[in-house]
């Protein structure tokens, strides 16, 4: 158990280092791949996680002298925060309500608001003159 915890700390440190590389405007494609590899180490190499990693990226979007990095779908570059933001306010699906019978609509909305806040927190805006 101690080894797992030590490994987890190292993985988290590496993920943090890679996010800081994005803050510095230095998230190369190689470092993006390293981010995905460490994210899988943080979670696991299950089929679902591997599929998610293949569909989602922490990627740059250039606008003139500014580059935004954010989590998005590779297929159409939709930001994950946009998706979670739209889930807030939607009725709780029946299968979710069945699994969590005490979940209120307010708690459902708060869950997706919080996820949206976390996703936008991890996003980065880098100006060319900040590099």
PDB file of C-alpha atoms in Angstrom:
ATOM      1  CA  UNK A   1       0.000   0.000   0.000  1.00  0.00           C
ATOM      2  CA  UNK A   2       2.825   2.395   0.806  1.00  0.00           C
ATOM      3  CA  UNK A   3       4.345   1.873  -2.651  1.00  0.00           C
ATOM      4  CA  UNK A   4       1.034   2.752  -4.324  1.00  0.00           C
ATOM      5  CA  UNK A   5       0.799   5.965  -2.306  1.00  0.00           C
ATOM      6  CA  UNK A   6       4.383   6.929  -3.174  1.00  0.00           C
ATOM      7  CA  UNK A   7       3.727   6.207  -6.847  1.00  0.00           C
ATOM      8  CA  UNK A   8       0.517   8.247  -6.724  1.00  0.00           C
ATOM      9  CA  UNK A   9       2.406  11.229  -5.273  1.00  0.00           C
ATOM     10  CA  UNK A  10       4.960  11.029  -8.077  1.00  0.00           C
ATOM     11  CA  UNK A  11       2.213  10.796 -10.710  1.00  0.00           C
ATOM     12  CA  UNK A  12       0.422  13.809  -9.243  1.00  0.00           C
ATOM     13  CA  UNK A  13       3.665  15.782  -9.190  1.00  0.00           C
ATOM     14  CA  UNK A  14       4.272  14.913 -12.834  1.00  0.00           C
ATOM     15  CA  UNK A  15       0.733  15.967 -13.804  1.00  0.00           C
ATOM     16  CA  UNK A  16       1.217  19.228 -11.928  1.00  0.00           C
ATOM     17  CA  UNK A  17       4.550  19.786 -13.695  1.00  0.00           C
ATOM     18  CA  UNK A  18       2.867  19.246 -17.072  1.00  0.00           C
ATOM     19  CA  UNK A  19       0.032  21.658 -16.248  1.00  0.00           C
ATOM     20  CA  UNK A  20       2.687  24.228 -15.285  1.00  0.00           C
ATOM     21  CA  UNK A  21       4.389  23.586 -18.634  1.00  0.00           C
ATOM     22  CA  UNK A  22       1.115  24.631 -20.251  1.00  0.00           C
ATOM     23  CA  UNK A  23       1.029  27.752 -18.053  1.00  0.00           C
ATOM     24  CA  UNK A  24       4.488  28.562 -19.397  1.00  0.00           C
ATOM     25  CA  UNK A  25       3.311  27.997 -22.974  1.00  0.00           C
ATOM     26  CA  UNK A  26       5.477  24.900 -23.302  1.00  0.00           C
ATOM     27  CA  UNK A  27       3.053  21.983 -23.586  1.00  0.00           C
ATOM     28  CA  UNK A  28       4.577  20.188 -26.563  1.00  0.00           C
ATOM     29  CA  UNK A  29       2.826  17.228 -28.235  1.00  0.00           C
ATOM     30  CA  UNK A  30       5.279  14.938 -26.416  1.00  0.00           C
ATOM     31  CA  UNK A  31       4.333  16.486 -23.087  1.00  0.00           C
ATOM     32  CA  UNK A  32       0.647  16.166 -23.960  1.00  0.00           C
ATOM     33  CA  UNK A  33       1.214  12.440 -24.512  1.00  0.00           C
ATOM     34  CA  UNK A  34       3.071  12.274 -21.203  1.00  0.00           C
ATOM     35  CA  UNK A  35       0.091  14.001 -19.555  1.00  0.00           C
ATOM     36  CA  UNK A  36      -2.252  11.295 -20.893  1.00  0.00           C
ATOM     37  CA  UNK A  37       0.092   8.514 -19.759  1.00  0.00           C
ATOM     38  CA  UNK A  38       0.294   9.944 -16.247  1.00  0.00           C
ATOM     39  CA  UNK A  39      -3.454  10.513 -16.121  1.00  0.00           C
ATOM     40  CA  UNK A  40      -3.893   6.788 -16.816  1.00  0.00           C
ATOM     41  CA  UNK A  41      -1.420   5.997 -14.033  1.00  0.00           C
ATOM     42  CA  UNK A  42      -3.476   8.234 -11.751  1.00  0.00           C
ATOM     43  CA  UNK A  43      -6.605   6.267 -12.668  1.00  0.00           C
ATOM     44  CA  UNK A  44      -6.064   2.935 -14.351  1.00  0.00           C
ATOM     45  CA  UNK A  45      -5.666   1.377 -17.766  1.00  0.00           C
ATOM     46  CA  UNK A  46      -9.258   0.161 -17.997  1.00  0.00           C
ATOM     47  CA  UNK A  47     -10.936   0.025 -21.383  1.00  0.00           C
ATOM     48  CA  UNK A  48     -13.183   2.970 -20.443  1.00  0.00           C
ATOM     49  CA  UNK A  49     -10.232   5.122 -19.367  1.00  0.00           C
ATOM     50  CA  UNK A  50      -8.224   4.260 -22.477  1.00  0.00           C
ATOM     51  CA  UNK A  51     -11.235   5.160 -24.628  1.00  0.00           C
ATOM     52  CA  UNK A  52     -11.656   8.490 -22.809  1.00  0.00           C
ATOM     53  CA  UNK A  53      -7.961   9.324 -23.245  1.00  0.00           C
ATOM     54  CA  UNK A  54      -8.281   8.574 -26.960  1.00  0.00           C
ATOM     55  CA  UNK A  55     -11.204  11.029 -27.255  1.00  0.00           C
ATOM     56  CA  UNK A  56     -10.184  13.897 -24.957  1.00  0.00           C
ATOM     57  CA  UNK A  57      -7.142  16.144 -24.949  1.00  0.00           C
ATOM     58  CA  UNK A  58      -5.674  19.036 -23.015  1.00  0.00           C
ATOM     59  CA  UNK A  59      -4.887  21.078 -26.071  1.00  0.00           C
ATOM     60  CA  UNK A  60      -4.018  24.555 -27.277  1.00  0.00           C
ATOM     61  CA  UNK A  61      -6.248  26.882 -29.272  1.00  0.00           C
ATOM     62  CA  UNK A  62      -4.393  29.888 -30.717  1.00  0.00           C
ATOM     63  CA  UNK A  63      -6.051  33.291 -31.075  1.00  0.00           C
ATOM     64  CA  UNK A  64      -3.728  35.997 -32.405  1.00  0.00           C
ATOM     65  CA  UNK A  65      -1.149  36.490 -29.618  1.00  0.00           C
ATOM     66  CA  UNK A  66      -2.995  34.313 -27.066  1.00  0.00           C
ATOM     67  CA  UNK A  67      -3.090  30.546 -26.647  1.00  0.00           C
ATOM     68  CA  UNK A  68      -5.782  28.892 -24.547  1.00  0.00           C
ATOM     69  CA  UNK A  69      -5.235  25.364 -23.240  1.00  0.00           C
ATOM     70  CA  UNK A  70      -8.285  23.437 -22.155  1.00  0.00           C
ATOM     71  CA  UNK A  71      -9.777  19.970 -22.011  1.00  0.00           C
ATOM     72  CA  UNK A  72     -11.751  19.260 -25.145  1.00  0.00           C
ATOM     73  CA  UNK A  73     -13.090  16.517 -27.373  1.00  0.00           C
ATOM     74  CA  UNK A  74     -10.635  15.661 -30.131  1.00  0.00           C
ATOM     75  CA  UNK A  75     -13.434  14.991 -32.619  1.00  0.00           C
ATOM     76  CA  UNK A  76     -14.835  18.529 -32.783  1.00  0.00           C
ATOM     77  CA  UNK A  77     -12.794  20.518 -30.230  1.00  0.00           C
ATOM     78  CA  UNK A  78     -15.778  21.070 -27.911  1.00  0.00           C
ATOM     79  CA  UNK A  79     -14.650  22.126 -24.440  1.00  0.00           C
ATOM     80  CA  UNK A  80     -15.613  19.679 -21.703  1.00  0.00           C
ATOM     81  CA  UNK A  81     -16.579  22.634 -19.512  1.00  0.00           C
ATOM     82  CA  UNK A  82     -19.174  23.634 -22.108  1.00  0.00           C
ATOM     83  CA  UNK A  83     -20.715  20.167 -21.935  1.00  0.00           C
ATOM     84  CA  UNK A  84     -20.799  20.031 -18.138  1.00  0.00           C
ATOM     85  CA  UNK A  85     -22.171  23.577 -18.047  1.00  0.00           C
ATOM     86  CA  UNK A  86     -25.099  22.473 -20.222  1.00  0.00           C
ATOM     87  CA  UNK A  87     -25.804  19.472 -17.972  1.00  0.00           C
ATOM     88  CA  UNK A  88     -26.447  21.808 -15.062  1.00  0.00           C
ATOM     89  CA  UNK A  89     -30.171  22.472 -14.954  1.00  0.00           C
ATOM     90  CA  UNK A  90     -31.095  19.343 -16.884  1.00  0.00           C
ATOM     91  CA  UNK A  91     -33.493  16.946 -15.139  1.00  0.00           C
ATOM     92  CA  UNK A  92     -31.816  14.072 -13.314  1.00  0.00           C
ATOM     93  CA  UNK A  93     -31.988  10.954 -15.510  1.00  0.00           C
ATOM     94  CA  UNK A  94     -34.130   8.167 -14.050  1.00  0.00           C
ATOM     95  CA  UNK A  95     -31.220   5.714 -13.770  1.00  0.00           C
ATOM     96  CA  UNK A  96     -29.189   8.283 -11.798  1.00  0.00           C
ATOM     97  CA  UNK A  97     -32.150   9.026  -9.525  1.00  0.00           C
ATOM     98  CA  UNK A  98     -32.563   5.274  -8.953  1.00  0.00           C
ATOM     99  CA  UNK A  99     -28.876   4.895  -8.030  1.00  0.00           C
ATOM    100  CA  UNK A 100     -28.936   7.991  -5.781  1.00  0.00           C
ATOM    101  CA  UNK A 101     -32.524   8.299  -4.499  1.00  0.00           C
ATOM    102  CA  UNK A 102     -31.695  11.189  -2.140  1.00  0.00           C
ATOM    103  CA  UNK A 103     -30.068  13.274  -4.892  1.00  0.00           C
ATOM    104  CA  UNK A 104     -31.958  16.530  -5.290  1.00  0.00           C
ATOM    105  CA  UNK A 105     -32.089  18.605  -8.443  1.00  0.00           C
ATOM    106  CA  UNK A 106     -30.089  21.247  -6.576  1.00  0.00           C
ATOM    107  CA  UNK A 107     -27.364  18.711  -5.748  1.00  0.00           C
ATOM    108  CA  UNK A 108     -27.320  17.526  -9.370  1.00  0.00           C
ATOM    109  CA  UNK A 109     -26.933  21.106 -10.579  1.00  0.00           C
ATOM    110  CA  UNK A 110     -24.250  21.837  -7.984  1.00  0.00           C
ATOM    111  CA  UNK A 111     -22.300  18.735  -9.074  1.00  0.00           C
ATOM    112  CA  UNK A 112     -22.075  19.904 -12.658  1.00  0.00           C
ATOM    113  CA  UNK A 113     -21.395  23.517 -11.660  1.00  0.00           C
ATOM    114  CA  UNK A 114     -18.479  22.274  -9.529  1.00  0.00           C
ATOM    115  CA  UNK A 115     -17.107  20.060 -12.320  1.00  0.00           C
ATOM    116  CA  UNK A 116     -17.360  23.021 -14.705  1.00  0.00           C
ATOM    117  CA  UNK A 117     -15.469  25.213 -12.227  1.00  0.00           C
ATOM    118  CA  UNK A 118     -12.728  22.604 -11.859  1.00  0.00           C
ATOM    119  CA  UNK A 119     -12.360  22.186 -15.608  1.00  0.00           C
ATOM    120  CA  UNK A 120     -12.123  25.943 -16.145  1.00  0.00           C
ATOM    121  CA  UNK A 121      -9.682  26.216 -13.229  1.00  0.00           C
ATOM    122  CA  UNK A 122      -7.327  23.849 -15.036  1.00  0.00           C
ATOM    123  CA  UNK A 123      -7.609  25.791 -18.280  1.00  0.00           C
ATOM    124  CA  UNK A 124      -4.758  28.100 -19.134  1.00  0.00           C
ATOM    125  CA  UNK A 125      -4.461  31.346 -21.132  1.00  0.00           C
ATOM    126  CA  UNK A 126      -0.942  32.191 -22.281  1.00  0.00           C
ATOM    127  CA  UNK A 127      -0.053  35.448 -23.995  1.00  0.00           C
ATOM    128  CA  UNK A 128       2.851  35.407 -26.455  1.00  0.00           C
ATOM    129  CA  UNK A 129       4.626  38.086 -24.418  1.00  0.00           C
ATOM    130  CA  UNK A 130       4.394  35.896 -21.269  1.00  0.00           C
ATOM    131  CA  UNK A 131       6.426  33.038 -22.775  1.00  0.00           C
TER     132      UNK A 131
END
